[in-house]
CSV table of C-alpha atoms and ligand atoms in Angstrom, one decimal:
chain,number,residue,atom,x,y,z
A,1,UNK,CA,0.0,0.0,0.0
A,2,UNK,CA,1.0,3.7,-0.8
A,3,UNK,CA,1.6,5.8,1.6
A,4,UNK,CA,-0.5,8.7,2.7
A,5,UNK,CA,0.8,11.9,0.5
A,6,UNK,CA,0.5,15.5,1.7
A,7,UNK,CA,0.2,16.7,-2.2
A,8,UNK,CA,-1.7,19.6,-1.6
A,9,UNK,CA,0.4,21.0,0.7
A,10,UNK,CA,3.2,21.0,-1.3
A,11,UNK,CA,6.2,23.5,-2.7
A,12,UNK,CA,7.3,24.2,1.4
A,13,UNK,CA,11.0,23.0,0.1
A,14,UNK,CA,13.2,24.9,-1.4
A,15,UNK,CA,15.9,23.3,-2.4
A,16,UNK,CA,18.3,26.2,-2.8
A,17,UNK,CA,17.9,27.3,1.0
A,18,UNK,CA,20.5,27.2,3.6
A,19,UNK,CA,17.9,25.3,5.9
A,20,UNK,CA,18.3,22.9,3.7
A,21,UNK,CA,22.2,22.4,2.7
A,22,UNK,CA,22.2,21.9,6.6
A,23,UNK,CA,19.7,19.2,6.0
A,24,UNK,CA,21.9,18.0,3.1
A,25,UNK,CA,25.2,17.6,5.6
A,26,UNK,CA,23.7,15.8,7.9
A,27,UNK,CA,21.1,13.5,5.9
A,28,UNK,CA,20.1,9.9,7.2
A,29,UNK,CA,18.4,7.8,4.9
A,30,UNK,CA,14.7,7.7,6.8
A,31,UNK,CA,14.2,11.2,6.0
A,32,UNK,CA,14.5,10.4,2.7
A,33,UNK,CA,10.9,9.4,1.6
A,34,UNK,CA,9.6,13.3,3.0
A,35,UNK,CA,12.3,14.9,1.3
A,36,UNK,CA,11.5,13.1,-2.0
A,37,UNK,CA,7.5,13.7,-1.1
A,38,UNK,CA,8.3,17.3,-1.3
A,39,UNK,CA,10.4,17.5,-4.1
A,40,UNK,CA,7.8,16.1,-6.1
A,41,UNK,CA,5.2,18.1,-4.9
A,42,UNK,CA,7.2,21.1,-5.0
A,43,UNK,CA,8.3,20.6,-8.5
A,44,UNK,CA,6.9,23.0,-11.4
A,45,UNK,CA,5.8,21.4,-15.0
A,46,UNK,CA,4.8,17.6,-13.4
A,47,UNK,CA,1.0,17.8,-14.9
A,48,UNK,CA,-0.7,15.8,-12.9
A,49,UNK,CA,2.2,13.2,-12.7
A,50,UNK,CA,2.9,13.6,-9.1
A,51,UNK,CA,1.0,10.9,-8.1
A,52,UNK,CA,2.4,8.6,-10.5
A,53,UNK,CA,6.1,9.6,-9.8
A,54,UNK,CA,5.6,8.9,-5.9
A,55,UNK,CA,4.7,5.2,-6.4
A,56,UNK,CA,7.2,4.4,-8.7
A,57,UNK,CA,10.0,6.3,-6.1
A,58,UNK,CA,8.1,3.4,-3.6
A,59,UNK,CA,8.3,0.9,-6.1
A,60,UNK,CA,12.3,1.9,-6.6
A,61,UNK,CA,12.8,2.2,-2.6
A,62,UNK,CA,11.4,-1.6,-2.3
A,63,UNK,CA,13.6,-3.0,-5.0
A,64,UNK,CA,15.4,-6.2,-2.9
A,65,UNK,CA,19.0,-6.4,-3.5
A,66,UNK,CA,20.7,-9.6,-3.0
A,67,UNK,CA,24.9,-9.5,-3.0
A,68,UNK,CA,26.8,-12.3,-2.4
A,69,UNK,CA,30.3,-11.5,-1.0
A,70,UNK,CA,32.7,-14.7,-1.0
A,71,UNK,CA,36.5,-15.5,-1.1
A,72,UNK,CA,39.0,-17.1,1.4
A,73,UNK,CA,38.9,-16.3,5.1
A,74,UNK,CA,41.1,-13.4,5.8
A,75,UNK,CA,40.6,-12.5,2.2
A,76,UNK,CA,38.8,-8.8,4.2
A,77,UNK,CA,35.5,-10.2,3.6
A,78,UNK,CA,34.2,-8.6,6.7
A,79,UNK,CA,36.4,-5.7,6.4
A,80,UNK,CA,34.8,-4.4,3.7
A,81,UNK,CA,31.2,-5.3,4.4
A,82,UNK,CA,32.2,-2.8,7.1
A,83,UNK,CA,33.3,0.1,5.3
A,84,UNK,CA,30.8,-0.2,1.8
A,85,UNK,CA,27.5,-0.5,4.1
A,86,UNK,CA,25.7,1.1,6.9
A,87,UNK,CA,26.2,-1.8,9.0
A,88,UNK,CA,25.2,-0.7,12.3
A,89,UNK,CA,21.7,-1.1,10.9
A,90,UNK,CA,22.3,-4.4,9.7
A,91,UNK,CA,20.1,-7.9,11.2
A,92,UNK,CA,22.4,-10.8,11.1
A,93,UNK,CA,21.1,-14.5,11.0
A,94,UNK,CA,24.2,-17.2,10.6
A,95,UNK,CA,22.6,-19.6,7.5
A,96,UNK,CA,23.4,-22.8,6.3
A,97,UNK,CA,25.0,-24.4,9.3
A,98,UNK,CA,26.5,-27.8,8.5
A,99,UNK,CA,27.7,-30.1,10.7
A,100,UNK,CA,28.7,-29.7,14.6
A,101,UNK,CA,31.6,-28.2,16.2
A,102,UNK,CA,33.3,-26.4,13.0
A,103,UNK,CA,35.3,-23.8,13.8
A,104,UNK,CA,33.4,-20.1,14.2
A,105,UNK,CA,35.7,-18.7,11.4
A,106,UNK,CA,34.8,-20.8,8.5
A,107,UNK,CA,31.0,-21.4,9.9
A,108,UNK,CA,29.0,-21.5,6.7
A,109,UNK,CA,27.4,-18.3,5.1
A,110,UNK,CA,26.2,-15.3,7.7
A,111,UNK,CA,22.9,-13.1,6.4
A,112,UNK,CA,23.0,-9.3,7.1
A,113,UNK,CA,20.2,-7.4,6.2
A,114,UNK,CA,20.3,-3.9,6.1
A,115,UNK,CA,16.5,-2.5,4.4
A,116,UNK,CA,15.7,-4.3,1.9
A,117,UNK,CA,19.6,-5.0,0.7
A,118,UNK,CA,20.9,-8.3,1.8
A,119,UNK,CA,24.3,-9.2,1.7
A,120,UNK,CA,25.0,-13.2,2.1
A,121,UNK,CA,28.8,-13.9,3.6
A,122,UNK,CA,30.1,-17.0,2.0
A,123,UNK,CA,33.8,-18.2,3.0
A,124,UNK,CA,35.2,-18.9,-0.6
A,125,UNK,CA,38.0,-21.9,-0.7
A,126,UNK,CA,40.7,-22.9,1.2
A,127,UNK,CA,39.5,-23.8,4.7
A,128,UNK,CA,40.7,-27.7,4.2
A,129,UNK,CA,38.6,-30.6,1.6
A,130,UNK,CA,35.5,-30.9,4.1
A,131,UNK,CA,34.7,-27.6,4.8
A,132,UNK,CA,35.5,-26.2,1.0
A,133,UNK,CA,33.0,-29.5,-0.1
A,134,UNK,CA,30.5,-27.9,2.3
A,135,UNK,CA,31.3,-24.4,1.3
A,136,UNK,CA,30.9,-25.1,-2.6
A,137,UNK,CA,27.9,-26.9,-1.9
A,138,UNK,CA,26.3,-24.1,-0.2
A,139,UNK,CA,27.4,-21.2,-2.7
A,140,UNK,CA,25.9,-23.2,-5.4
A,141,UNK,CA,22.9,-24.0,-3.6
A,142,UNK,CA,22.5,-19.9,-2.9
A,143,UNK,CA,23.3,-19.2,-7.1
A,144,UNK,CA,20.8,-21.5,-8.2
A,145,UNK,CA,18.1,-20.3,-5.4
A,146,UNK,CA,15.0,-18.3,-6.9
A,147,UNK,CA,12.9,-15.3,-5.5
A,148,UNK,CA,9.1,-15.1,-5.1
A,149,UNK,CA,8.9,-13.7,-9.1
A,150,UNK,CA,11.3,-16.9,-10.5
A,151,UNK,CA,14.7,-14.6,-11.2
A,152,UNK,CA,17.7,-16.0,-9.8
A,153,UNK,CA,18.1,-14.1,-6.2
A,154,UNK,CA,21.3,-13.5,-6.1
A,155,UNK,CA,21.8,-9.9,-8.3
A,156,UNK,CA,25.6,-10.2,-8.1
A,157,UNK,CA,29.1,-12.0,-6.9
A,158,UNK,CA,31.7,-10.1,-5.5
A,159,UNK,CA,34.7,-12.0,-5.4
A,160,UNK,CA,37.0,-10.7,-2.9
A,161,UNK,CA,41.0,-11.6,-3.4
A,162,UNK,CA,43.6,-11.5,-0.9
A,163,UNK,CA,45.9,-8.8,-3.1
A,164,UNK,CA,49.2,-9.7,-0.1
A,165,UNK,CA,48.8,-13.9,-1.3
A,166,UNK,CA,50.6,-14.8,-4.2
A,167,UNK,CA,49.1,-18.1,-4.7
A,168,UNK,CA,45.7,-17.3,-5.8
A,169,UNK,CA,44.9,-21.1,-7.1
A,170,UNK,CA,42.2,-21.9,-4.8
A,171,UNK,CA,40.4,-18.3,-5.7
A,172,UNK,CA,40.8,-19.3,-9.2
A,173,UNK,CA,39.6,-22.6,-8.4
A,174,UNK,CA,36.5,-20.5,-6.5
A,175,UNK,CA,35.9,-18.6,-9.6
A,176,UNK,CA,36.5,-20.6,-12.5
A,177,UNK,CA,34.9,-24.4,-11.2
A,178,UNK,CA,32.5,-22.8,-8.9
A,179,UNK,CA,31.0,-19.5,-9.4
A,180,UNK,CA,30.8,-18.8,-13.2
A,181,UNK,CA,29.1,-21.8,-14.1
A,182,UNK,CA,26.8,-21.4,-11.9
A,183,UNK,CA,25.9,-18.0,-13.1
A,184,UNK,CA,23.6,-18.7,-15.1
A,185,UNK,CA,22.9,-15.6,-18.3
A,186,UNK,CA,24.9,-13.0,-18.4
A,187,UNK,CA,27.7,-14.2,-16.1
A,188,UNK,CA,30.0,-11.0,-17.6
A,189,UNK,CA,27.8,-9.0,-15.4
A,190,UNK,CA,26.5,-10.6,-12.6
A,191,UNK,CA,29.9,-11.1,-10.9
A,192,UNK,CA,32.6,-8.4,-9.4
A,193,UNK,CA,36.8,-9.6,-8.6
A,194,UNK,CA,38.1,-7.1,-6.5
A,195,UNK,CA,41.5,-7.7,-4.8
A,196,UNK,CA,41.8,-6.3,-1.6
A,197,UNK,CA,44.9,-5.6,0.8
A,198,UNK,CA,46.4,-3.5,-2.3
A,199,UNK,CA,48.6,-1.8,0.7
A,200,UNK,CA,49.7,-4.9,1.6
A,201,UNK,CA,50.2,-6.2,-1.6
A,202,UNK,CA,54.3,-5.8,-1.3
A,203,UNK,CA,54.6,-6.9,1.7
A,204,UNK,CA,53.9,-2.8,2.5
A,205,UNK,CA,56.7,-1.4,0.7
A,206,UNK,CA,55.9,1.6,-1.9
A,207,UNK,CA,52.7,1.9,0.0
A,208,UNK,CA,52.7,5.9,0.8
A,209,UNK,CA,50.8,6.0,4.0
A,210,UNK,CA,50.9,9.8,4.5
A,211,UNK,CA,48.8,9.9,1.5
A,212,UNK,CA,47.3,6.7,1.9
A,213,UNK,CA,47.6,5.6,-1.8
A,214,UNK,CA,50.1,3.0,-3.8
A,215,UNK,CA,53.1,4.3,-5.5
A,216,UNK,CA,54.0,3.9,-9.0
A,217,UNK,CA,55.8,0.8,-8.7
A,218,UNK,CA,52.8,-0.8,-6.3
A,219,UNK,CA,50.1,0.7,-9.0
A,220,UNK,CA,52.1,-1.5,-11.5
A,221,UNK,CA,52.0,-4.4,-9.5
A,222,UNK,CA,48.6,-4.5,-8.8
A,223,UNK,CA,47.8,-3.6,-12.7
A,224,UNK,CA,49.0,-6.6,-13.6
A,225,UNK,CA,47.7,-8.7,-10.4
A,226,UNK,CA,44.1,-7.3,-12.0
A,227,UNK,CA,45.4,-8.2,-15.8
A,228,UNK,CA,47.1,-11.6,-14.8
A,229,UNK,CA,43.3,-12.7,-12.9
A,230,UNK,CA,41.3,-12.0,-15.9
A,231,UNK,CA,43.5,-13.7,-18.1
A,232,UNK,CA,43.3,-16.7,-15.5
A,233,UNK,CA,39.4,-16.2,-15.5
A,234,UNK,CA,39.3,-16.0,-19.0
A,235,UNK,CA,41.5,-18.7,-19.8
A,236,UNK,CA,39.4,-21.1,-17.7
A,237,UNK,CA,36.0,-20.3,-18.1
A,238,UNK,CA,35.5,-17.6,-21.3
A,239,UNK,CA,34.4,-14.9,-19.5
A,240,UNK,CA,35.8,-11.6,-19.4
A,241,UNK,CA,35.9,-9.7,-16.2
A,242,UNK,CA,37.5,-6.5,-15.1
A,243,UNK,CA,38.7,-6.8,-11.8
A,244,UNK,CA,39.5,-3.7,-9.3
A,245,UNK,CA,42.1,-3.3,-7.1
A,246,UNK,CA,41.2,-1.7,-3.3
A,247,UNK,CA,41.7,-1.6,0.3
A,248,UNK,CA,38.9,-2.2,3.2
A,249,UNK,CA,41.4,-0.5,5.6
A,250,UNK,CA,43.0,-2.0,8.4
A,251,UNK,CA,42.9,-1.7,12.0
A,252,UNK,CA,46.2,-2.7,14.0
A,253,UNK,CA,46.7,-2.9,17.9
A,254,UNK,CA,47.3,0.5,18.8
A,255,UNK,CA,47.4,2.0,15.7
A,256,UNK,CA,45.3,4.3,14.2
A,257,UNK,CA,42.3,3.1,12.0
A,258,UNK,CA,43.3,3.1,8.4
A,259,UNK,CA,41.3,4.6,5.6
A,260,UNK,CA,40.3,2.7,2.8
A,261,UNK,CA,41.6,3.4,-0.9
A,262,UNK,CA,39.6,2.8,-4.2
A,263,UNK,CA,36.2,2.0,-1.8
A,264,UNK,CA,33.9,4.7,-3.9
A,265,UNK,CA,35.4,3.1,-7.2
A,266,UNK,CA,34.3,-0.8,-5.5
A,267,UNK,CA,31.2,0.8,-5.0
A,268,UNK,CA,30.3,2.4,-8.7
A,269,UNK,CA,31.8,-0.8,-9.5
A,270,UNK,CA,29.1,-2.5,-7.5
A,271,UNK,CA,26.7,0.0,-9.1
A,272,UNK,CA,27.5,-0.8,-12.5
A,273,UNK,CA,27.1,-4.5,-12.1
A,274,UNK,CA,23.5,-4.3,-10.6
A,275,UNK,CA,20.5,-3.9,-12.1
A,276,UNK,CA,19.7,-0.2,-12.8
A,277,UNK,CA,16.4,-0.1,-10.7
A,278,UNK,CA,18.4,-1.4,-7.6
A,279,UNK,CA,20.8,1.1,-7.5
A,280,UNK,CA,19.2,3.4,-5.1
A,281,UNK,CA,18.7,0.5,-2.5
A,282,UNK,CA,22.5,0.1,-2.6
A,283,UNK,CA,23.1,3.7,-2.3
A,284,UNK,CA,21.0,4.5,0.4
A,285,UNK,CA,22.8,1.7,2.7
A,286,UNK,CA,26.2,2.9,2.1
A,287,UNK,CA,28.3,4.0,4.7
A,288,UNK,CA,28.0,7.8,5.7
A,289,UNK,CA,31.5,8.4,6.6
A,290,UNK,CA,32.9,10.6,4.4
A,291,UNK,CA,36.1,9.6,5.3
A,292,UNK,CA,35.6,6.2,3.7
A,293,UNK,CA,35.2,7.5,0.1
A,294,UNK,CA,37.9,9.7,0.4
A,295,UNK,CA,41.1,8.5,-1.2
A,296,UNK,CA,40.4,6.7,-5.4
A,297,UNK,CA,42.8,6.3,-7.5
A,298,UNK,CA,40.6,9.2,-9.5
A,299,UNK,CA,38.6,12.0,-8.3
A,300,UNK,CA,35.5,11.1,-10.5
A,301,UNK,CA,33.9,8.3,-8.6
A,302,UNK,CA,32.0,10.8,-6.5
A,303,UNK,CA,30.5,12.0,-9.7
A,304,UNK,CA,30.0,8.8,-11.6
A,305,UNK,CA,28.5,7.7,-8.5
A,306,UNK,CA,25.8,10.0,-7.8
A,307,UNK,CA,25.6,10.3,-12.2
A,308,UNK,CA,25.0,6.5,-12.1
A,309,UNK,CA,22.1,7.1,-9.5
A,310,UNK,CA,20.4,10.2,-11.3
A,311,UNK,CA,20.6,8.3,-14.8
A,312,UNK,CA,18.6,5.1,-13.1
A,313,UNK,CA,16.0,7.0,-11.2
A,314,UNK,CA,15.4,9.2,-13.8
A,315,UNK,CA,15.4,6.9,-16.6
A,316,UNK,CA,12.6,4.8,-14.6
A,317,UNK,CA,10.4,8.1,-13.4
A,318,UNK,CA,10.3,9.2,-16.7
A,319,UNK,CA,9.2,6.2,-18.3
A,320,UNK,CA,6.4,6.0,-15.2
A,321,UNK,CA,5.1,9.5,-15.7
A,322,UNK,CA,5.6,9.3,-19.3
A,323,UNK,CA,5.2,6.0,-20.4
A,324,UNK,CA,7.6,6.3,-22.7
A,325,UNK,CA,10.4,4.6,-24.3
A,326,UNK,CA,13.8,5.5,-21.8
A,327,UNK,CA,16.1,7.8,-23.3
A,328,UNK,CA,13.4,9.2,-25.8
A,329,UNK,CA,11.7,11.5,-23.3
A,330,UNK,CA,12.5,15.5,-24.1
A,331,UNK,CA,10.1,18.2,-23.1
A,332,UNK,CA,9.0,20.1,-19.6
A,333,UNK,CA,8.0,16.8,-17.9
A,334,UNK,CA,11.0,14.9,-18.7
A,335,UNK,CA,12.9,17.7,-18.0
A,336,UNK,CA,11.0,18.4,-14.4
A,337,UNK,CA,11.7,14.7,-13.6
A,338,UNK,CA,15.4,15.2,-14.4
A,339,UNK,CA,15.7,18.0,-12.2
A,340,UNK,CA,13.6,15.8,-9.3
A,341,UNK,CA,16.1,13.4,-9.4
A,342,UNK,CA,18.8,15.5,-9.8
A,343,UNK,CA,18.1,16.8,-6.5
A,344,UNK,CA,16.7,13.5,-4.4
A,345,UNK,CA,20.6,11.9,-5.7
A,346,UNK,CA,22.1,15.4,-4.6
A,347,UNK,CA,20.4,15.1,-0.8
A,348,UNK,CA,22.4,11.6,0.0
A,349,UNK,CA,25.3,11.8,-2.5
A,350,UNK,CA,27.1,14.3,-1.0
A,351,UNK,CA,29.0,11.8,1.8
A,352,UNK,CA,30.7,10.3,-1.1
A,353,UNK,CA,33.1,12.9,-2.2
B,1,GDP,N1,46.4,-4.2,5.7
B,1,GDP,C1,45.1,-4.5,5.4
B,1,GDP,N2,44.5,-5.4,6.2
B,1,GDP,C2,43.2,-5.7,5.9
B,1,GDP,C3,42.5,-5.2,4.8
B,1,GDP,N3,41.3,-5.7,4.8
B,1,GDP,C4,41.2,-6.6,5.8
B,1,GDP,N4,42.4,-6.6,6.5
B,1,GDP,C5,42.7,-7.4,7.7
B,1,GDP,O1,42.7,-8.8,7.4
B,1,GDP,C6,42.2,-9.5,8.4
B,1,GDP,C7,41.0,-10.4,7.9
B,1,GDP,O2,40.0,-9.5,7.6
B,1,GDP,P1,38.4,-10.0,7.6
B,1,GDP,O3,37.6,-8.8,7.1
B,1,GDP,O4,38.1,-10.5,9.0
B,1,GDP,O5,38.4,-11.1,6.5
B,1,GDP,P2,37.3,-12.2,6.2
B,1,GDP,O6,37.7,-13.5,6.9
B,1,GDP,O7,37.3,-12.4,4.8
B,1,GDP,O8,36.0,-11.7,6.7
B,1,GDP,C8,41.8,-8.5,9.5
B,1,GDP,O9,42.8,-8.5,10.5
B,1,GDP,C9,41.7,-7.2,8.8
B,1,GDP,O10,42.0,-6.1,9.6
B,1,GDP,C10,43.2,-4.2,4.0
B,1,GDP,O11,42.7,-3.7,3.0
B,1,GDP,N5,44.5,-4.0,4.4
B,2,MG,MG1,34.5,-12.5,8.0
């Protein structure tokens, strides 16, 4: 059911105000349907679309997201479950228990759901033959699972690799045997490699931590890490990935915590590989810390982000309010619902740089 709408009260935002911009800085997520509600209602040139446009925002805040996030313990699994999502809102149920006695750390997959995105933490291989039979098993078994409407439930794989191990053979063996051929269509798309650890990658050296970023003889390293893993990939399997290089941070006994690198180009990565109707559920849980988006091995990701966001939510408002073919739509309404989300991206995108 719809919620109640105050249309007729509408235009009491304006989005230029410093009111607002305050509002902006220090946005959380549940404010998010009343600020939508009144840039709708606010918004010049909708003719009679409001209505319309308000259920399909709904429709795109109910999309379920379903991420599977898998690769050898220690690989940062956890780590960066941590610093992508807004975890301190997260449920978590430990699924798929096997067995008796098996030790906490390679326990089966563990369920966090934060909204209605749901991330499913699946130890990848090389936790000894028993528990990487049961842990294949179970991966498989979560690939091949269907939601209520018969699509596969699982919207995409993200691989993590240990960047600091050299022998990546049972991640390849993960990949390659396990994951892609169970992917079903369009396996291109439906999984993510990123190697984490990048600082760590050489043993530390040509890591600069003052500016918390590789140096040029690191970047080459871990260019041809990424290169030498899709070439592995493809080799074995036919598929052509492009995997990302990043670090979840690290926390060390009396040290101070250390910021991420490349975690806003994991996420538009993330973005990209998801459908386009789900990425606003992915957005809205990401972390809030600015400090975690903060250091990419580009400045644009910020952008791309936020662009990535405005093209899907505007794409599918238009084609609600116009029912239209996407990309065709010109004129005042298209243009109005441009500008609406525009605006709704601009009120939580600002956190990521
Ligand atoms: N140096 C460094 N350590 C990391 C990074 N990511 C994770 N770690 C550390 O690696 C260890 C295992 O990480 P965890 O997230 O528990 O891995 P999981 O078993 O895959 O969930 C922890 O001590 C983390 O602090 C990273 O990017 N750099
Ligand atoms: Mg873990």
């Amino acid at each position: 059911m719809m919620k109640h709408f105050s249309f007729l009260n509408g235009s009491k935002l304006n989005s230029n105000n410093a009111k607002d911009n305050d509002m902006i800085s220090r946005f959380i997520p549940r404010d998010l349907d009343s600020k939508v509600e009144d840039l709708i209602c606010s918004a010049p040139d909708l003719c009679g679309k409001r209505a319309i446009l308000l259920q399909k925002w709904q429709e795109l805040r109910g999309q379920k997201l379903n991420i599977m996030i898998t690769g050898a313990t220690g690989c940062g699994k956890s780590s960066t479950i941590n610093a992508l999502f807004n975890m301190g809102a997260a449920t978590v149920t430990e699924v798929a228990k096997v067995g008796v006695g098996v030790d906490p750390e390679t326990m089966d997959i563990t369920k966090y759901e934060i909204g209605n995105m749901v991330l499913w933490d699946s130890p990848g291989l090389g936790d000894g033959k028993n528990a990487d039979l049961r842990h294949s098993k179970n991966i498989i078994d979560k690939l091949l699972e269907r939601d209520e409407n018969g699509k596969l439930l699982i919207d995409l794989v993200l691989v993590i690799l240990d960047g600091s191990t050299r022998d990546l053979g049972t991640s390849f063996e993960l990949i390659n045997k396990v994951i892609i051929p169970n992917l079903g269509d369009n396996k291109e798309q439906r999984i993510l490699v990123a190697i984490n650890q990048a600082d760590v990658a050489m043993k530390g050296r040509n890591w600069d931590y003052k500016n918390n970023c590789p140096e040029a003889a690191l970047v080459t390293y871990l260019e041809e890490k990424c290169m030498s893993v899709r070439r592995r990939v493809y080799e074995g399997t036919g598929v052509d990935i492009d995997p990302i290089y990043y670090c979840a941070g690290y926390k060390e006994e009396g040290q101070e915590q250390g910021r991420p690198y490349n975690l806003a180009k994991l996420l538009y990565f993330i973005l990209m590989h998801i459908p386009a109707e789900k990425r606003l559920v992915a957005a809205m849980n990401a972390n809030q810390d600015a400090e975690m988006w903060q250091d990419n091995d580009s400045k644009d990701y910020g952008e791309k982000i936020r662009h990535s966001l405005e093209d899907a939510i505007g794409t599918s408002l238009k084609a609600a309010a116009l029912g239209a073919a996407v990309g065709s739509v010109f004129g005042p309404v298209g243009t109005a619902v441009g500008t609406v989300a525009g605006a709704l991206v601009g009120f939580f995108g600002s956190f990521f740089g």
